[in-house]
Amino acid sequence: MARDREPGASAGSDDPGDERADGTAGRGSDRAEAPGRPAGAPVGRRVVLGLLGLGAVGVATGSALQNGLDNALAGVESHDPTGVTGLIPGGGFEFYSVADSIPHRSPAAYTLTVSGLVDRPLTLSLDQLKALPPTRLVRDVQCVTGWRVPRTAFTGVRLSDLLDRAGVRPGARALRFICYDGVYTESLTLDQARRPDMMVAYAMNDRPVSDAHGGPVRLYAAPMYFYKSAKWLAGITVTDHVQPGYWEHYGYDVDAWVGRSNGRDDEPTS
């Protein structure tokens, strides 16, 4: 089963691997070096067996139980040196967070702000986001370490539509993404953000995005390595320059295009 690490608000949610996006060695990519990473004790056999049973039930019964399973799995997977938790049905992802715990924001309490160099600052509830024209993408999710989760569906609102509603001012060059875990940040250039395969996603595989996967709303940067797809998205700030995100400060590329060597042929923008 292909699995992908999801660092922070990883990634995307999402890729604390040992390589940079350009294939060179990255700094600070070890789990032990990531701020806020709890050490904890190894996962016991009974816990793993229990989660295996819950996994089968979660897949069969729907999103509410699957959300609880994802959260439980994310909480114990970091303490499982055997890798056995990777057998639990969880969509093929290996969970990871740079925060101390998985944050929770209820759908009713959730808001997304769009601010900065815009004419009309926005504060949108989840229902208001869902009322905007939706887009759905089915792409492979790619981790810098080589893990891939094939044909993952994300549904949400194109970033370009949000930018058009807010009205981007002259001099704007980039976007900064703030996450409600209080730790993770990400960035895109304005040209990158206007691509049709960049979205604010509220559904994953046609179910609400779970807490562990970065819900209720996360960024999805389809043509880039998954660490660019910030989890637990709280705010978008339009800026006059690129401000590198969390993992870029540890040596990861700011422009994280997935290359042809990984079976993708997305055309980058300059």
PDB file of C-alpha atoms in Angstrom:
ATOM      1  CA  MET A   1       0.000   0.000   0.000  1.00  0.00           C
ATOM      2  CA  ALA A   2       1.425   3.360  -0.967  1.00  0.00           C
ATOM      3  CA  ARG A   3       1.661   5.698   1.972  1.00  0.00           C
ATOM      4  CA  ASP A   4       2.470   9.358   2.249  1.00  0.00           C
ATOM      5  CA  ARG A   5       3.609  11.336   5.245  1.00  0.00           C
ATOM      6  CA  GLU A   6       1.561  14.430   5.941  1.00  0.00           C
ATOM      7  CA  PRO A   7       3.538  17.085   7.798  1.00  0.00           C
ATOM      8  CA  GLY A   8       1.757  19.808   9.556  1.00  0.00           C
ATOM      9  CA  ALA A   9      -1.128  21.749   8.380  1.00  0.00           C
ATOM     10  CA  SER A  10       0.636  18.161   5.306  1.00  0.00           C
ATOM     11  CA  ALA A  11       1.163  17.962   4.773  1.00  0.00           C
ATOM     12  CA  GLY A  12      -0.227  18.437   3.741  1.00  0.00           C
ATOM     13  CA  SER A  13      -0.977  18.381   4.848  1.00  0.00           C
ATOM     14  CA  ASP A  14       2.568  16.759   4.124  1.00  0.00           C
ATOM     15  CA  ASP A  15       5.959  15.368   3.315  1.00  0.00           C
ATOM     16  CA  PRO A  16       8.677  15.317   6.015  1.00  0.00           C
ATOM     17  CA  GLY A  17      10.997  13.232   3.862  1.00  0.00           C
ATOM     18  CA  ASP A  18      14.747  13.004   3.501  1.00  0.00           C
ATOM     19  CA  GLU A  19      14.939  14.699   0.114  1.00  0.00           C
ATOM     20  CA  ARG A  20      14.237  18.151  -1.179  1.00  0.00           C
ATOM     21  CA  ALA A  21      11.817  18.541  -4.026  1.00  0.00           C
ATOM     22  CA  ASP A  22      14.777  18.994  -6.391  1.00  0.00           C
ATOM     23  CA  GLY A  23      16.198  15.604  -5.347  1.00  0.00           C
ATOM     24  CA  THR A  24      18.998  16.920  -3.118  1.00  0.00           C
ATOM     25  CA  ALA A  25      19.311  16.228   0.586  1.00  0.00           C
ATOM     26  CA  GLY A  26      17.141  18.444   2.752  1.00  0.00           C
ATOM     27  CA  ARG A  27      17.866  19.801   6.207  1.00  0.00           C
ATOM     28  CA  GLY A  28      15.791  19.147   9.280  1.00  0.00           C
ATOM     29  CA  SER A  29      13.652  16.526   7.580  1.00  0.00           C
ATOM     30  CA  ASP A  30      14.119  13.927  10.319  1.00  0.00           C
ATOM     31  CA  ARG A  31      11.111  13.337  12.512  1.00  0.00           C
ATOM     32  CA  ALA A  32      13.321  13.792  15.590  1.00  0.00           C
ATOM     33  CA  GLU A  33      14.219  17.302  14.462  1.00  0.00           C
ATOM     34  CA  ALA A  34      10.693  18.507  13.753  1.00  0.00           C
ATOM     35  CA  PRO A  35       9.505  20.995  16.415  1.00  0.00           C
ATOM     36  CA  GLY A  36       6.623  19.775  18.536  1.00  0.00           C
ATOM     37  CA  ARG A  37       7.124  16.099  17.671  1.00  0.00           C
ATOM     38  CA  PRO A  38       6.103  14.058  20.757  1.00  0.00           C
ATOM     39  CA  ALA A  39       8.339  11.134  21.624  1.00  0.00           C
ATOM     40  CA  GLY A  40       5.876   8.821  23.379  1.00  0.00           C
ATOM     41  CA  ALA A  41       5.955   5.058  23.858  1.00  0.00           C
ATOM     42  CA  PRO A  42       5.713   2.324  21.217  1.00  0.00           C
ATOM     43  CA  VAL A  43       2.261   1.199  20.185  1.00  0.00           C
ATOM     44  CA  GLY A  44       1.122  -2.048  21.769  1.00  0.00           C
ATOM     45  CA  ARG A  45      -0.142  -5.096  19.895  1.00  0.00           C
ATOM     46  CA  ARG A  46      -3.670  -4.759  21.307  1.00  0.00           C
ATOM     47  CA  VAL A  47      -3.917  -1.152  20.156  1.00  0.00           C
ATOM     48  CA  VAL A  48      -2.865  -2.085  16.634  1.00  0.00           C
ATOM     49  CA  LEU A  49      -5.274  -5.045  16.468  1.00  0.00           C
ATOM     50  CA  GLY A  50      -8.087  -2.866  17.759  1.00  0.00           C
ATOM     51  CA  LEU A  51      -7.418  -0.218  15.157  1.00  0.00           C
ATOM     52  CA  LEU A  52      -7.321  -2.859  12.432  1.00  0.00           C
ATOM     53  CA  GLY A  53     -10.821  -3.905  13.426  1.00  0.00           C
ATOM     54  CA  LEU A  54     -12.045  -0.328  13.594  1.00  0.00           C
ATOM     55  CA  GLY A  55     -10.500   0.365  10.200  1.00  0.00           C
ATOM     56  CA  ALA A  56     -12.632  -2.258   8.502  1.00  0.00           C
ATOM     57  CA  VAL A  57     -15.740  -0.891  10.208  1.00  0.00           C
ATOM     58  CA  GLY A  58     -14.870   2.707   9.322  1.00  0.00           C
ATOM     59  CA  VAL A  59     -14.495   1.919   5.634  1.00  0.00           C
ATOM     60  CA  ALA A  60     -17.844   0.162   5.677  1.00  0.00           C
ATOM     61  CA  THR A  61     -19.901   2.684   7.629  1.00  0.00           C
ATOM     62  CA  GLY A  62     -18.939   6.133   6.397  1.00  0.00           C
ATOM     63  CA  SER A  63     -17.242   9.432   7.086  1.00  0.00           C
ATOM     64  CA  ALA A  64     -18.095  10.040  10.761  1.00  0.00           C
ATOM     65  CA  LEU A  65     -16.444   6.867  12.025  1.00  0.00           C
ATOM     66  CA  GLN A  66     -13.654   7.160   9.457  1.00  0.00           C
ATOM     67  CA  ASN A  67     -12.892  10.628  10.820  1.00  0.00           C
ATOM     68  CA  GLY A  68     -12.529   9.166  14.306  1.00  0.00           C
ATOM     69  CA  LEU A  69     -10.370   6.356  12.971  1.00  0.00           C
ATOM     70  CA  ASP A  70      -8.122   8.787  11.097  1.00  0.00           C
ATOM     71  CA  ASN A  71      -7.624  10.807  14.274  1.00  0.00           C
ATOM     72  CA  ALA A  72      -6.860   7.710  16.349  1.00  0.00           C
ATOM     73  CA  LEU A  73      -4.480   6.384  13.725  1.00  0.00           C
ATOM     74  CA  ALA A  74      -2.688   9.705  13.433  1.00  0.00           C
ATOM     75  CA  GLY A  75      -2.250   9.805  17.180  1.00  0.00           C
ATOM     76  CA  VAL A  76      -0.576   6.398  17.437  1.00  0.00           C
ATOM     77  CA  GLU A  77       1.206   5.990  14.112  1.00  0.00           C
ATOM     78  CA  SER A  78       4.169   8.113  15.156  1.00  0.00           C
ATOM     79  CA  HIS A  79       4.817   5.658  18.023  1.00  0.00           C
ATOM     80  CA  ASP A  80       4.663   2.516  15.842  1.00  0.00           C
ATOM     81  CA  PRO A  81       8.218   1.460  14.878  1.00  0.00           C
ATOM     82  CA  THR A  82       6.938  -1.700  13.165  1.00  0.00           C
ATOM     83  CA  GLY A  83       4.928   0.035  10.453  1.00  0.00           C
ATOM     84  CA  VAL A  84       2.015  -2.342  11.146  1.00  0.00           C
ATOM     85  CA  THR A  85      -0.401   0.591  11.414  1.00  0.00           C
ATOM     86  CA  GLY A  86       0.120   1.064   7.690  1.00  0.00           C
ATOM     87  CA  LEU A  87      -2.138  -1.971   7.202  1.00  0.00           C
ATOM     88  CA  ILE A  88      -5.089  -0.104   8.706  1.00  0.00           C
ATOM     89  CA  PRO A  89      -7.546   1.203   6.081  1.00  0.00           C
ATOM     90  CA  GLY A  90      -6.897   4.941   6.129  1.00  0.00           C
ATOM     91  CA  GLY A  91      -6.820   5.956   2.500  1.00  0.00           C
ATOM     92  CA  GLY A  92      -3.187   4.962   1.966  1.00  0.00           C
ATOM     93  CA  PHE A  93      -1.682   7.878   3.923  1.00  0.00           C
ATOM     94  CA  GLU A  94       0.845   7.928   6.723  1.00  0.00           C
ATOM     95  CA  PHE A  95      -0.133  10.718   9.090  1.00  0.00           C
ATOM     96  CA  TYR A  96       2.308  13.307  10.363  1.00  0.00           C
ATOM     97  CA  SER A  97       1.995  16.646  12.128  1.00  0.00           C
ATOM     98  CA  VAL A  98       4.501  19.281  13.204  1.00  0.00           C
ATOM     99  CA  ALA A  99       2.065  20.378  15.918  1.00  0.00           C
ATOM    100  CA  ASP A 100       1.726  18.684  19.301  1.00  0.00           C
ATOM    101  CA  SER A 101      -1.721  17.321  18.517  1.00  0.00           C
ATOM    102  CA  ILE A 102      -4.376  17.181  15.829  1.00  0.00           C
ATOM    103  CA  PRO A 103      -6.372  20.420  15.982  1.00  0.00           C
ATOM    104  CA  HIS A 104     -10.149  20.375  15.664  1.00  0.00           C
ATOM    105  CA  ARG A 105     -12.436  23.011  14.200  1.00  0.00           C
ATOM    106  CA  SER A 106     -16.094  22.068  13.857  1.00  0.00           C
ATOM    107  CA  PRO A 107     -17.761  22.663  10.482  1.00  0.00           C
ATOM    108  CA  ALA A 108     -20.167  25.123  12.147  1.00  0.00           C
ATOM    109  CA  ALA A 109     -17.332  27.163  13.708  1.00  0.00           C
ATOM    110  CA  TYR A 110     -15.008  27.116  10.697  1.00  0.00           C
ATOM    111  CA  THR A 111     -14.165  30.311   8.795  1.00  0.00           C
ATOM    112  CA  LEU A 112     -11.611  31.088   6.087  1.00  0.00           C
ATOM    113  CA  THR A 113     -10.264  34.620   5.695  1.00  0.00           C
ATOM    114  CA  VAL A 114      -8.803  36.187   2.546  1.00  0.00           C
ATOM    115  CA  SER A 115      -6.910  39.386   3.330  1.00  0.00           C
ATOM    116  CA  GLY A 116      -3.834  41.442   2.488  1.00  0.00           C
ATOM    117  CA  LEU A 117      -3.509  43.132  -0.892  1.00  0.00           C
ATOM    118  CA  VAL A 118      -7.176  42.746  -1.829  1.00  0.00           C
ATOM    119  CA  ASP A 119     -10.021  45.203  -2.446  1.00  0.00           C
ATOM    120  CA  ARG A 120     -12.671  43.158  -0.655  1.00  0.00           C
ATOM    121  CA  PRO A 121     -11.409  41.108   2.319  1.00  0.00           C
ATOM    122  CA  LEU A 122     -13.423  37.932   2.793  1.00  0.00           C
ATOM    123  CA  THR A 123     -14.511  35.856   5.769  1.00  0.00           C
ATOM    124  CA  LEU A 124     -16.266  32.723   4.544  1.00  0.00           C
ATOM    125  CA  SER A 125     -17.981  29.982   6.506  1.00  0.00           C
ATOM    126  CA  LEU A 126     -17.810  26.378   5.345  1.00  0.00           C
ATOM    127  CA  ASP A 127     -21.372  26.622   4.013  1.00  0.00           C
ATOM    128  CA  GLN A 128     -20.459  29.762   2.059  1.00  0.00           C
ATOM    129  CA  LEU A 129     -17.433  28.000   0.564  1.00  0.00           C
ATOM    130  CA  LYS A 130     -19.613  25.074  -0.477  1.00  0.00           C
ATOM    131  CA  ALA A 131     -22.066  27.470  -2.107  1.00  0.00           C
ATOM    132  CA  LEU A 132     -19.386  28.683  -4.527  1.00  0.00           C
ATOM    133  CA  PRO A 133     -18.862  26.905  -7.874  1.00  0.00           C
ATOM    134  CA  PRO A 134     -17.115  23.613  -7.009  1.00  0.00           C
ATOM    135  CA  THR A 135     -14.302  21.870  -8.817  1.00  0.00           C
ATOM    136  CA  ARG A 136     -13.216  18.233  -8.448  1.00  0.00           C
ATOM    137  CA  LEU A 137      -9.763  16.865  -9.272  1.00  0.00           C
ATOM    138  CA  VAL A 138      -8.613  13.251  -9.291  1.00  0.00           C
ATOM    139  CA  ARG A 139      -4.820  13.091  -9.175  1.00  0.00           C
ATOM    140  CA  ASP A 140      -2.033  11.030  -7.640  1.00  0.00           C
ATOM    141  CA  VAL A 141      -0.795  12.445  -4.345  1.00  0.00           C
ATOM    142  CA  GLN A 142       3.020  12.409  -4.416  1.00  0.00           C
ATOM    143  CA  CYS A 143       5.436  12.572  -1.473  1.00  0.00           C
ATOM    144  CA  VAL A 144       9.063  13.692  -1.826  1.00  0.00           C
ATOM    145  CA  THR A 145      10.179  10.389  -0.294  1.00  0.00           C
ATOM    146  CA  GLY A 146       8.646   8.494  -3.223  1.00  0.00           C
ATOM    147  CA  TRP A 147       5.366   7.367  -1.647  1.00  0.00           C
ATOM    148  CA  ARG A 148       2.331   7.897  -3.812  1.00  0.00           C
ATOM    149  CA  VAL A 149      -1.399   7.575  -3.215  1.00  0.00           C
ATOM    150  CA  PRO A 150      -2.953   7.096  -6.653  1.00  0.00           C
ATOM    151  CA  ARG A 151      -6.163   8.670  -7.931  1.00  0.00           C
ATOM    152  CA  THR A 152      -7.148  10.701  -4.893  1.00  0.00           C
ATOM    153  CA  ALA A 153     -10.195  12.928  -5.408  1.00  0.00           C
ATOM    154  CA  PHE A 154     -10.352  16.426  -3.930  1.00  0.00           C
ATOM    155  CA  THR A 155     -13.371  18.727  -4.191  1.00  0.00           C
ATOM    156  CA  GLY A 156     -13.414  22.408  -3.347  1.00  0.00           C
ATOM    157  CA  VAL A 157     -13.126  25.944  -4.662  1.00  0.00           C
ATOM    158  CA  ARG A 158     -10.424  27.115  -7.034  1.00  0.00           C
ATOM    159  CA  LEU A 159      -8.038  29.613  -5.501  1.00  0.00           C
ATOM    160  CA  SER A 160      -8.476  31.764  -8.598  1.00  0.00           C
ATOM    161  CA  ASP A 161     -12.211  32.090  -7.864  1.00  0.00           C
ATOM    162  CA  LEU A 162     -11.520  33.270  -4.306  1.00  0.00           C
ATOM    163  CA  LEU A 163      -8.951  35.755  -5.580  1.00  0.00           C
ATOM    164  CA  ASP A 164     -11.406  37.129  -8.138  1.00  0.00           C
ATOM    165  CA  ARG A 165     -14.061  37.578  -5.430  1.00  0.00           C
ATOM    166  CA  ALA A 166     -11.597  39.411  -3.192  1.00  0.00           C
ATOM    167  CA  GLY A 167     -10.126  41.551  -5.972  1.00  0.00           C
ATOM    168  CA  VAL A 168      -6.329  41.395  -6.112  1.00  0.00           C
ATOM    169  CA  ARG A 169      -4.610  44.772  -5.953  1.00  0.00           C
ATOM    170  CA  PRO A 170      -1.712  45.906  -8.185  1.00  0.00           C
ATOM    171  CA  GLY A 171       1.612  44.914  -6.703  1.00  0.00           C
ATOM    172  CA  ALA A 172       0.392  41.527  -5.449  1.00  0.00           C
ATOM    173  CA  ARG A 173       2.846  38.734  -6.234  1.00  0.00           C
ATOM    174  CA  ALA A 174       2.175  35.838  -3.860  1.00  0.00           C
ATOM    175  CA  LEU A 175      -0.097  34.140  -1.326  1.00  0.00           C
ATOM    176  CA  ARG A 176       0.707  33.145   2.237  1.00  0.00           C
ATOM    177  CA  PHE A 177      -1.352  30.404   3.871  1.00  0.00           C
ATOM    178  CA  ILE A 178      -1.926  30.372   7.632  1.00  0.00           C
ATOM    179  CA  CYS A 179      -3.109  27.261   9.472  1.00  0.00           C
ATOM    180  CA  TYR A 180      -5.023  26.972  12.722  1.00  0.00           C
ATOM    181  CA  ASP A 181      -2.575  24.516  14.265  1.00  0.00           C
ATOM    182  CA  GLY A 182      -0.592  27.669  15.036  1.00  0.00           C
ATOM    183  CA  VAL A 183       2.596  26.270  13.466  1.00  0.00           C
ATOM    184  CA  TYR A 184       2.342  25.530   9.765  1.00  0.00           C
ATOM    185  CA  THR A 185       2.508  28.022   6.896  1.00  0.00           C
ATOM    186  CA  GLU A 186       2.850  27.723   3.130  1.00  0.00           C
ATOM    187  CA  SER A 187       3.151  29.927   0.057  1.00  0.00           C
ATOM    188  CA  LEU A 188       2.440  30.118  -3.659  1.00  0.00           C
ATOM    189  CA  THR A 189       3.213  32.737  -6.243  1.00  0.00           C
ATOM    190  CA  LEU A 190       0.174  34.517  -7.649  1.00  0.00           C
ATOM    191  CA  ASP A 191       0.705  32.841 -11.036  1.00  0.00           C
ATOM    192  CA  GLN A 192       0.818  29.423  -9.380  1.00  0.00           C
ATOM    193  CA  ALA A 193      -2.292  30.134  -7.323  1.00  0.00           C
ATOM    194  CA  ARG A 194      -4.272  31.042 -10.439  1.00  0.00           C
ATOM    195  CA  ARG A 195      -3.744  27.635 -12.021  1.00  0.00           C
ATOM    196  CA  PRO A 196      -6.958  25.593 -12.384  1.00  0.00           C
ATOM    197  CA  ASP A 197      -5.435  22.749 -10.332  1.00  0.00           C
ATOM    198  CA  MET A 198      -4.952  24.793  -7.151  1.00  0.00           C
ATOM    199  CA  MET A 199      -7.873  24.706  -4.740  1.00  0.00           C
ATOM    200  CA  VAL A 200      -9.206  25.121  -1.238  1.00  0.00           C
ATOM    201  CA  ALA A 201     -10.598  21.628  -0.598  1.00  0.00           C
ATOM    202  CA  TYR A 202     -13.418  20.605   1.738  1.00  0.00           C
ATOM    203  CA  ALA A 203     -13.885  17.018   0.486  1.00  0.00           C
ATOM    204  CA  MET A 204     -11.436  14.179  -0.086  1.00  0.00           C
ATOM    205  CA  ASN A 205     -12.515  11.027  -1.893  1.00  0.00           C
ATOM    206  CA  ASP A 206     -16.050  12.453  -1.831  1.00  0.00           C
ATOM    207  CA  ARG A 207     -16.193  12.669   1.965  1.00  0.00           C
ATOM    208  CA  PRO A 208     -15.591  15.649   4.250  1.00  0.00           C
ATOM    209  CA  VAL A 209     -11.893  16.169   4.912  1.00  0.00           C
ATOM    210  CA  SER A 210     -11.227  14.599   8.326  1.00  0.00           C
ATOM    211  CA  ASP A 211      -9.362  16.348  11.140  1.00  0.00           C
ATOM    212  CA  ALA A 212      -6.278  14.201  10.636  1.00  0.00           C
ATOM    213  CA  HIS A 213      -6.239  14.995   6.921  1.00  0.00           C
ATOM    214  CA  GLY A 214      -6.460  18.729   7.616  1.00  0.00           C
ATOM    215  CA  GLY A 215     -10.198  19.380   7.717  1.00  0.00           C
ATOM    216  CA  PRO A 216     -12.641  20.909   7.587  1.00  0.00           C
ATOM    217  CA  VAL A 217     -10.689  22.755   4.858  1.00  0.00           C
ATOM    218  CA  ARG A 218      -7.188  22.337   3.495  1.00  0.00           C
ATOM    219  CA  LEU A 219      -5.155  23.603   0.587  1.00  0.00           C
ATOM    220  CA  TYR A 220      -4.660  21.234  -2.356  1.00  0.00           C
ATOM    221  CA  ALA A 221      -1.798  22.096  -4.727  1.00  0.00           C
ATOM    222  CA  ALA A 222      -2.271  19.244  -7.186  1.00  0.00           C
ATOM    223  CA  PRO A 223       0.884  19.588  -9.333  1.00  0.00           C
ATOM    224  CA  MET A 224       3.233  19.954  -6.354  1.00  0.00           C
ATOM    225  CA  TYR A 225       4.651  17.641  -3.696  1.00  0.00           C
ATOM    226  CA  PHE A 226       2.147  17.156  -0.935  1.00  0.00           C
ATOM    227  CA  TYR A 227       3.912  19.266   1.691  1.00  0.00           C
ATOM    228  CA  LYS A 228       2.643  22.312  -0.234  1.00  0.00           C
ATOM    229  CA  SER A 229      -0.988  21.259   0.416  1.00  0.00           C
ATOM    230  CA  ALA A 230      -1.304  22.893   3.826  1.00  0.00           C
ATOM    231  CA  LYS A 231      -3.669  21.257   6.310  1.00  0.00           C
ATOM    232  CA  TRP A 232      -6.105  23.037   8.680  1.00  0.00           C
ATOM    233  CA  LEU A 233      -6.293  26.119   6.506  1.00  0.00           C
ATOM    234  CA  ALA A 234      -7.403  29.251   8.359  1.00  0.00           C
ATOM    235  CA  GLY A 235      -6.286  32.217   6.271  1.00  0.00           C
ATOM    236  CA  ILE A 236      -4.981  33.344   2.906  1.00  0.00           C
ATOM    237  CA  THR A 237      -2.979  36.558   2.805  1.00  0.00           C
ATOM    238  CA  VAL A 238      -2.153  38.165  -0.545  1.00  0.00           C
ATOM    239  CA  THR A 239       1.374  39.620  -0.339  1.00  0.00           C
ATOM    240  CA  ASP A 240       3.909  41.475  -2.482  1.00  0.00           C
ATOM    241  CA  HIS A 241       6.551  38.723  -2.236  1.00  0.00           C
ATOM    242  CA  VAL A 242       6.859  35.009  -1.490  1.00  0.00           C
ATOM    243  CA  GLN A 243       7.289  34.198   2.184  1.00  0.00           C
ATOM    244  CA  PRO A 244       8.701  30.641   2.428  1.00  0.00           C
ATOM    245  CA  GLY A 245       6.589  28.152   4.347  1.00  0.00           C
ATOM    246  CA  TYR A 246       7.370  25.844   7.258  1.00  0.00           C
ATOM    247  CA  TRP A 247       9.302  23.118   5.432  1.00  0.00           C
ATOM    248  CA  GLU A 248      11.119  25.565   3.150  1.00  0.00           C
ATOM    249  CA  HIS A 249      12.897  26.835   6.260  1.00  0.00           C
ATOM    250  CA  TYR A 250      14.248  23.285   6.633  1.00  0.00           C
ATOM    251  CA  GLY A 251      15.635  23.152   3.093  1.00  0.00           C
ATOM    252  CA  TYR A 252      12.653  22.133   0.977  1.00  0.00           C
ATOM    253  CA  ASP A 253      12.026  23.852  -2.344  1.00  0.00           C
ATOM    254  CA  VAL A 254       9.622  26.774  -2.420  1.00  0.00           C
ATOM    255  CA  ASP A 255       8.617  25.673  -5.941  1.00  0.00           C
ATOM    256  CA  ALA A 256       7.766  22.032  -5.316  1.00  0.00           C
ATOM    257  CA  TRP A 257       6.769  20.798  -8.769  1.00  0.00           C
ATOM    258  CA  VAL A 258       6.433  17.044  -9.153  1.00  0.00           C
ATOM    259  CA  GLY A 259       8.897  16.001 -11.863  1.00  0.00           C
ATOM    260  CA  ARG A 260       8.692  13.570 -14.760  1.00  0.00           C
ATOM    261  CA  SER A 261      10.902  11.155 -12.806  1.00  0.00           C
ATOM    262  CA  ASN A 262       7.863  10.450 -10.627  1.00  0.00           C
ATOM    263  CA  GLY A 263       5.538   9.761 -13.536  1.00  0.00           C
ATOM    264  CA  ARG A 264       3.948  13.213 -13.676  1.00  0.00           C
ATOM    265  CA  ASP A 265       4.090  15.714 -16.545  1.00  0.00           C
ATOM    266  CA  ASP A 266       2.414  18.780 -15.017  1.00  0.00           C
ATOM    267  CA  GLU A 267       3.557  21.961 -16.682  1.00  0.00           C
ATOM    268  CA  PRO A 268       5.026  24.400 -14.126  1.00  0.00           C
ATOM    269  CA  THR A 269       4.448  28.127 -14.245  1.00  0.00           C
ATOM    270  CA  SER A 270       7.266  30.613 -13.814  1.00  0.00           C
TER     271      SER A 270
END
